PDB file of C-alpha atoms in Angstrom:
ATOM      1  CA  MET B  19      64.414 147.779 197.638  1.00  0.00           C
ATOM      2  CA  ASP B  20      67.004 148.380 200.135  1.00  0.00           C
ATOM      3  CA  GLN B  21      66.999 150.904 202.551  1.00  0.00           C
ATOM      4  CA  SER B  22      69.966 152.496 201.040  1.00  0.00           C
ATOM      5  CA  VAL B  23      68.484 153.020 197.620  1.00  0.00           C
ATOM      6  CA  LEU B  24      65.273 153.961 198.799  1.00  0.00           C
ATOM      7  CA  PHE B  25      67.287 156.651 200.651  1.00  0.00           C
ATOM      8  CA  LEU B  26      68.716 157.866 197.514  1.00  0.00           C
ATOM      9  CA  PHE B  27      65.618 157.681 195.372  1.00  0.00           C
ATOM     10  CA  GLY B  28      64.811 160.397 197.802  1.00  0.00           C
ATOM     11  CA  LEU B  29      67.298 162.539 198.624  1.00  0.00           C
ATOM     12  CA  LEU B  30      67.656 162.491 194.538  1.00  0.00           C
ATOM     13  CA  ILE B  31      63.692 163.933 194.104  1.00  0.00           C
ATOM     14  CA  VAL B  32      64.716 166.658 196.761  1.00  0.00           C
ATOM     15  CA  MET B  33      67.316 168.045 194.974  1.00  0.00           C
ATOM     16  CA  MET B  34      65.433 167.865 191.975  1.00  0.00           C
ATOM     17  CA  ILE B  35      62.382 170.128 193.743  1.00  0.00           C
ATOM     18  CA  LEU B  36      65.588 172.334 195.426  1.00  0.00           C
ATOM     19  CA  ARG B  37      66.689 172.823 191.781  1.00  0.00           C
ATOM     20  CA  SER B  38      63.385 174.083 190.763  1.00  0.00           C
ATOM     21  CA  VAL B  39      62.286 175.768 193.457  1.00  0.00           C
ATOM     22  CA  PHE B  40      66.172 178.501 192.928  1.00  0.00           C
ATOM     23  CA  THR B  41      65.413 178.008 189.461  1.00  0.00           C
ATOM     24  CA  TYR B  42      62.192 179.752 189.847  1.00  0.00           C
ATOM     25  CA  LEU B  43      63.171 182.255 192.481  1.00  0.00           C
ATOM     26  CA  GLN B  44      66.559 183.124 189.949  1.00  0.00           C
ATOM     27  CA  TYR B  45      64.271 183.362 187.399  1.00  0.00           C
ATOM     28  CA  LYS B  46      61.713 185.319 189.100  1.00  0.00           C
ATOM     29  CA  ASN B  47      64.522 188.039 190.432  1.00  0.00           C
ATOM     30  CA  TYR B  48      65.915 188.398 186.153  1.00  0.00           C
ATOM     31  CA  ARG B  49      62.033 189.583 185.388  1.00  0.00           C
ATOM     32  CA  GLN B  50      61.219 191.603 188.371  1.00  0.00           C
ATOM     33  CA  THR B  51      64.819 193.436 187.571  1.00  0.00           C
ATOM     34  CA  LYS B  52      64.263 193.490 184.661  1.00  0.00           C
ATOM     35  CA  GLU B  53      61.184 195.288 184.280  1.00  0.00           C
ATOM     36  CA  LYS B  54      62.303 197.993 187.437  1.00  0.00           C
ATOM     37  CA  LEU B  55      65.172 198.816 184.817  1.00  0.00           C
ATOM     38  CA  ALA B  56      62.947 199.004 181.766  1.00  0.00           C
ATOM     39  CA  GLU B  57      60.126 201.372 184.268  1.00  0.00           C
ATOM     40  CA  MET B  58      63.587 204.161 184.104  1.00  0.00           C
ATOM     41  CA  GLY B  59      62.494 204.574 180.421  1.00  0.00           C
ATOM     42  CA  GLY B  60      65.644 204.484 177.757  1.00  0.00           C
ATOM     43  CA  ILE B  61      66.341 201.336 175.497  1.00  0.00           C
ATOM     44  CA  LEU B  62      66.886 197.853 177.489  1.00  0.00           C
ATOM     45  CA  GLY B  63      70.029 195.748 175.950  1.00  0.00           C
ATOM     46  CA  VAL B  64      69.859 192.134 177.038  1.00  0.00           C
ATOM     47  CA  GLY B  65      73.330 189.814 176.882  1.00  0.00           C
ATOM     48  CA  ALA B  66      73.865 186.403 177.916  1.00  0.00           C
ATOM     49  CA  ARG B  67      77.232 184.557 177.727  1.00  0.00           C
ATOM     50  CA  LYS B  68      77.437 180.581 177.910  1.00  0.00           C
ATOM     51  CA  SER B  69      80.147 178.997 179.770  1.00  0.00           C
ATOM     52  CA  PRO B  70      82.545 176.230 177.682  1.00  0.00           C
ATOM     53  CA  PRO B  71      81.273 172.802 178.630  1.00  0.00           C
ATOM     54  CA  PHE B  72      82.254 171.107 181.449  1.00  0.00           C
ATOM     55  CA  GLN B  73      82.851 174.516 183.352  1.00  0.00           C
ATOM     56  CA  TRP B  74      79.313 175.384 184.574  1.00  0.00           C
ATOM     57  CA  THR B  75      80.240 178.290 186.972  1.00  0.00           C
ATOM     58  CA  ALA B  76      83.266 179.763 184.637  1.00  0.00           C
ATOM     59  CA  SER B  77      82.136 182.762 183.461  1.00  0.00           C
ATOM     60  CA  SER B  78      78.286 182.537 182.461  1.00  0.00           C
ATOM     61  CA  ALA B  79      76.750 185.674 182.753  1.00  0.00           C
ATOM     62  CA  ILE B  80      73.902 187.736 181.831  1.00  0.00           C
ATOM     63  CA  VAL B  81      73.611 191.604 181.790  1.00  0.00           C
ATOM     64  CA  LEU B  82      71.037 194.455 181.750  1.00  0.00           C
ATOM     65  CA  LEU B  83      72.051 197.322 180.084  1.00  0.00           C
ATOM     66  CA  VAL B  84      69.557 200.735 179.742  1.00  0.00           C
ATOM     67  CA  TRP B  85      71.000 203.144 177.896  1.00  0.00           C
ATOM     68  CA  ASP B  86      69.108 206.716 177.703  1.00  0.00           C
ATOM     69  CA  PRO B  87      69.104 208.496 174.313  1.00  0.00           C
ATOM     70  CA  ASP B  88      68.831 212.094 174.969  1.00  0.00           C
ATOM     71  CA  THR B  89      72.577 211.559 177.330  1.00  0.00           C
ATOM     72  CA  ASP B  90      74.605 209.258 175.289  1.00  0.00           C
ATOM     73  CA  ARG B  91      75.360 207.653 178.287  1.00  0.00           C
ATOM     74  CA  VAL B  92      74.052 204.346 180.338  1.00  0.00           C
ATOM     75  CA  VAL B  93      71.900 205.036 183.450  1.00  0.00           C
ATOM     76  CA  ALA B  94      71.625 201.568 184.811  1.00  0.00           C
ATOM     77  CA  CYS B  95      73.348 198.062 184.426  1.00  0.00           C
ATOM     78  CA  SER B  96      73.040 195.037 186.218  1.00  0.00           C
ATOM     79  CA  ALA B  97      74.954 191.251 185.938  1.00  0.00           C
ATOM     80  CA  LEU B  98      74.141 187.880 186.666  1.00  0.00           C
ATOM     81  CA  LYS B  99      77.136 186.102 187.092  1.00  0.00           C
ATOM     82  CA  GLY B 100      77.931 182.568 186.944  1.00  0.00           C
ATOM     83  CA  ALA B 101      75.860 179.602 187.369  1.00  0.00           C
ATOM     84  CA  TYR B 102      74.922 179.649 191.141  1.00  0.00           C
ATOM     85  CA  LEU B 103      70.888 179.325 191.747  1.00  0.00           C
ATOM     86  CA  TRP B 104      70.938 181.484 194.007  1.00  0.00           C
ATOM     87  CA  ASN B 105      73.420 184.159 193.138  1.00  0.00           C
ATOM     88  CA  ARG B 106      71.562 187.634 192.323  1.00  0.00           C
ATOM     89  CA  PHE B 107      71.504 190.844 189.953  1.00  0.00           C
ATOM     90  CA  LYS B 108      74.167 193.324 191.226  1.00  0.00           C
ATOM     91  CA  SER B 109      74.730 196.606 189.609  1.00  0.00           C
ATOM     92  CA  MET B 110      77.836 197.428 187.347  1.00  0.00           C
ATOM     93  CA  GLU B 111      80.099 199.903 187.387  1.00  0.00           C
ATOM     94  CA  VAL B 112      79.532 201.085 183.941  1.00  0.00           C
ATOM     95  CA  VAL B 113      76.910 203.178 184.618  1.00  0.00           C
ATOM     96  CA  GLY B 114      77.542 207.131 183.299  1.00  0.00           C
ATOM     97  CA  LEU B 115      79.600 205.967 180.432  1.00  0.00           C
ATOM     98  CA  SER B 116      78.964 206.084 176.522  1.00  0.00           C
ATOM     99  CA  LEU B 117      77.996 202.767 174.054  1.00  0.00           C
ATOM    100  CA  GLU B 118      81.576 203.282 173.024  1.00  0.00           C
ATOM    101  CA  GLU B 119      83.512 203.372 175.915  1.00  0.00           C
ATOM    102  CA  ILE B 120      80.995 200.120 177.113  1.00  0.00           C
ATOM    103  CA  LYS B 121      81.681 198.918 174.100  1.00  0.00           C
ATOM    104  CA  LYS B 122      85.840 199.361 174.197  1.00  0.00           C
ATOM    105  CA  LYS B 123      85.627 197.759 177.555  1.00  0.00           C
ATOM    106  CA  ALA B 124      83.364 194.789 176.371  1.00  0.00           C
ATOM    107  CA  ILE B 125      85.853 194.057 173.772  1.00  0.00           C
ATOM    108  CA  ASP B 126      88.350 194.142 176.127  1.00  0.00           C
ATOM    109  CA  ASP B 127      86.989 191.960 178.277  1.00  0.00           C
ATOM    110  CA  ASP B 128      85.754 189.700 175.888  1.00  0.00           C
ATOM    111  CA  TYR B 129      89.821 188.753 174.560  1.00  0.00           C
ATOM    112  CA  ARG B 130      90.246 188.273 177.737  1.00  0.00           C
ATOM    113  CA  LEU B 131      87.274 185.597 178.113  1.00  0.00           C
ATOM    114  CA  ASN B 132      87.752 183.637 175.047  1.00  0.00           C
ATOM    115  CA  LYS B 133      91.508 184.682 173.919  1.00  0.00           C
ATOM    116  CA  LYS B 134      92.074 181.266 172.383  1.00  0.00           C
ATOM    117  CA  GLU B 135      89.561 182.179 169.810  1.00  0.00           C
ATOM    118  CA  ARG B 136      90.328 185.901 169.169  1.00  0.00           C
ATOM    119  CA  GLU B 137      93.755 184.706 168.764  1.00  0.00           C
ATOM    120  CA  LYS B 138      92.284 182.749 165.676  1.00  0.00           C
ATOM    121  CA  THR B 139      89.826 184.786 164.598  1.00  0.00           C
ATOM    122  CA  PRO B 140      89.469 188.387 165.551  1.00  0.00           C
ATOM    123  CA  TYR B 141      86.091 189.738 167.537  1.00  0.00           C
ATOM    124  CA  THR B 142      83.465 191.428 164.164  1.00  0.00           C
ATOM    125  CA  ALA B 143      80.544 194.177 165.245  1.00  0.00           C
ATOM    126  CA  HIS B 144      77.152 191.579 165.109  1.00  0.00           C
ATOM    127  CA  THR B 145      78.549 188.528 163.748  1.00  0.00           C
ATOM    128  CA  ALA B 146      77.004 185.500 164.869  1.00  0.00           C
ATOM    129  CA  ASP B 147      77.004 183.768 167.598  1.00  0.00           C
ATOM    130  CA  PRO B 148      75.849 180.505 168.027  1.00  0.00           C
ATOM    131  CA  LYS B 149      77.885 179.043 170.604  1.00  0.00           C
ATOM    132  CA  ARG B 150      76.558 182.258 173.019  1.00  0.00           C
ATOM    133  CA  ARG B 151      80.984 182.929 173.767  1.00  0.00           C
ATOM    134  CA  LYS B 152      80.506 186.291 172.966  1.00  0.00           C
ATOM    135  CA  GLY B 153      80.841 188.482 176.823  1.00  0.00           C
ATOM    136  CA  ALA B 154      77.315 189.455 177.404  1.00  0.00           C
ATOM    137  CA  LEU B 155      78.325 193.019 178.360  1.00  0.00           C
ATOM    138  CA  LEU B 156      79.025 193.513 174.335  1.00  0.00           C
ATOM    139  CA  GLN B 157      75.725 191.672 173.367  1.00  0.00           C
ATOM    140  CA  ALA B 158      74.239 194.180 175.369  1.00  0.00           C
ATOM    141  CA  VAL B 159      75.354 197.170 174.044  1.00  0.00           C
ATOM    142  CA  GLU B 160      74.700 195.270 170.049  1.00  0.00           C
ATOM    143  CA  ALA B 161      71.244 194.562 170.745  1.00  0.00           C
ATOM    144  CA  ILE B 162      70.981 198.344 172.038  1.00  0.00           C
ATOM    145  CA  GLU B 163      72.345 198.755 168.575  1.00  0.00           C
ATOM    146  CA  GLY B 164      70.714 197.034 166.714  1.00  0.00           C
ATOM    147  CA  TYR B 165      67.790 198.486 167.877  1.00  0.00           C
ATOM    148  CA  LEU B 166      68.619 201.807 167.183  1.00  0.00           C
ATOM    149  CA  LYS B 167      69.953 200.536 163.349  1.00  0.00           C
ATOM    150  CA  ASN B 168      66.378 199.172 162.894  1.00  0.00           C
ATOM    151  CA  GLN B 169      64.538 202.034 163.552  1.00  0.00           C
ATOM    152  CA  SER B 170      66.439 204.086 161.485  1.00  0.00           C
ATOM    153  CA  LYS B 171      65.598 201.756 158.838  1.00  0.00           C
ATOM    154  CA  GLU B 172      62.058 202.573 159.582  1.00  0.00           C
ATOM    155  CA  ARG B 173      63.014 205.952 160.096  1.00  0.00           C
ATOM    156  CA  PRO B 174      65.261 207.430 158.392  1.00  0.00           C
ATOM    157  CA  ASN B 175      65.796 210.552 160.937  1.00  0.00           C
ATOM    158  CA  ALA B 176      65.246 208.395 163.966  1.00  0.00           C
ATOM    159  CA  ALA B 177      68.972 207.729 164.942  1.00  0.00           C
ATOM    160  CA  PHE B 178      69.366 211.929 164.569  1.00  0.00           C
ATOM    161  CA  ASP B 179      65.344 212.690 166.140  1.00  0.00           C
ATOM    162  CA  ARG B 180      65.612 212.236 169.977  1.00  0.00           C
ATOM    163  CA  ASN B 181      62.854 214.464 170.088  1.00  0.00           C
ATOM    164  CA  LYS B 182      61.050 210.872 168.439  1.00  0.00           C
ATOM    165  CA  MET B 183      63.189 209.188 170.383  1.00  0.00           C
ATOM    166  CA  ARG B 184      62.171 210.257 173.486  1.00  0.00           C
ATOM    167  CA  GLU B 185      58.530 210.035 172.596  1.00  0.00           C
ATOM    168  CA  ALA B 186      58.612 206.308 171.604  1.00  0.00           C
ATOM    169  CA  VAL B 187      60.749 205.619 175.367  1.00  0.00           C
ATOM    170  CA  GLU B 188      58.205 207.283 176.723  1.00  0.00           C
ATOM    171  CA  LYS B 189      55.021 205.737 175.263  1.00  0.00           C
ATOM    172  CA  ARG B 190      56.650 202.308 176.375  1.00  0.00           C
ATOM    173  CA  LYS B 191      56.788 203.696 179.260  1.00  0.00           C
ATOM    174  CA  ASP B 192      52.918 204.276 179.246  1.00  0.00           C
ATOM    175  CA  GLN B 193      52.449 200.306 177.669  1.00  0.00           C
ATOM    176  CA  LEU B 194      54.662 199.086 180.570  1.00  0.00           C
ATOM    177  CA  LYS B 195      52.859 200.780 183.212  1.00  0.00           C
ATOM    178  CA  SER B 196      49.199 199.765 181.919  1.00  0.00           C
TER     179      SER B 196
END
């Protein structure tokens, strides 16, 4: 074989190995951030937005949002924006806001990101999003709302009984520590 073909083949293998290493490091960072936020107590919502085809770094994001049922406020929020392999989670400035305030902000962001699509079909809550183009922050809020809705179906008064919710959060903390 020609020397340049061997060089290109070797370079391709090195690039694949580097990508695997960076992907592993990014996943490890995701897992550590998720565990750190889960230990804070409250309810953890995760949202992930895929970027449009052929715009790999444009607007993909993962958002981790922790909501405290006692105070009805967000305790922590971290986001990983962009598809670059060396990106890490960074805090978002939504701490201290209620879910309703964040949802309004997230709907505005979703409209900005998906302007053409939202002009055709406006946002509707908790609808299936097979292309995962809905904003990541909005998905995280909807995940928390979905959890609360499921809890209230299992126990009709759970959504209003903060003591039971606090006990459930404490049990979850103990399970995570074990």
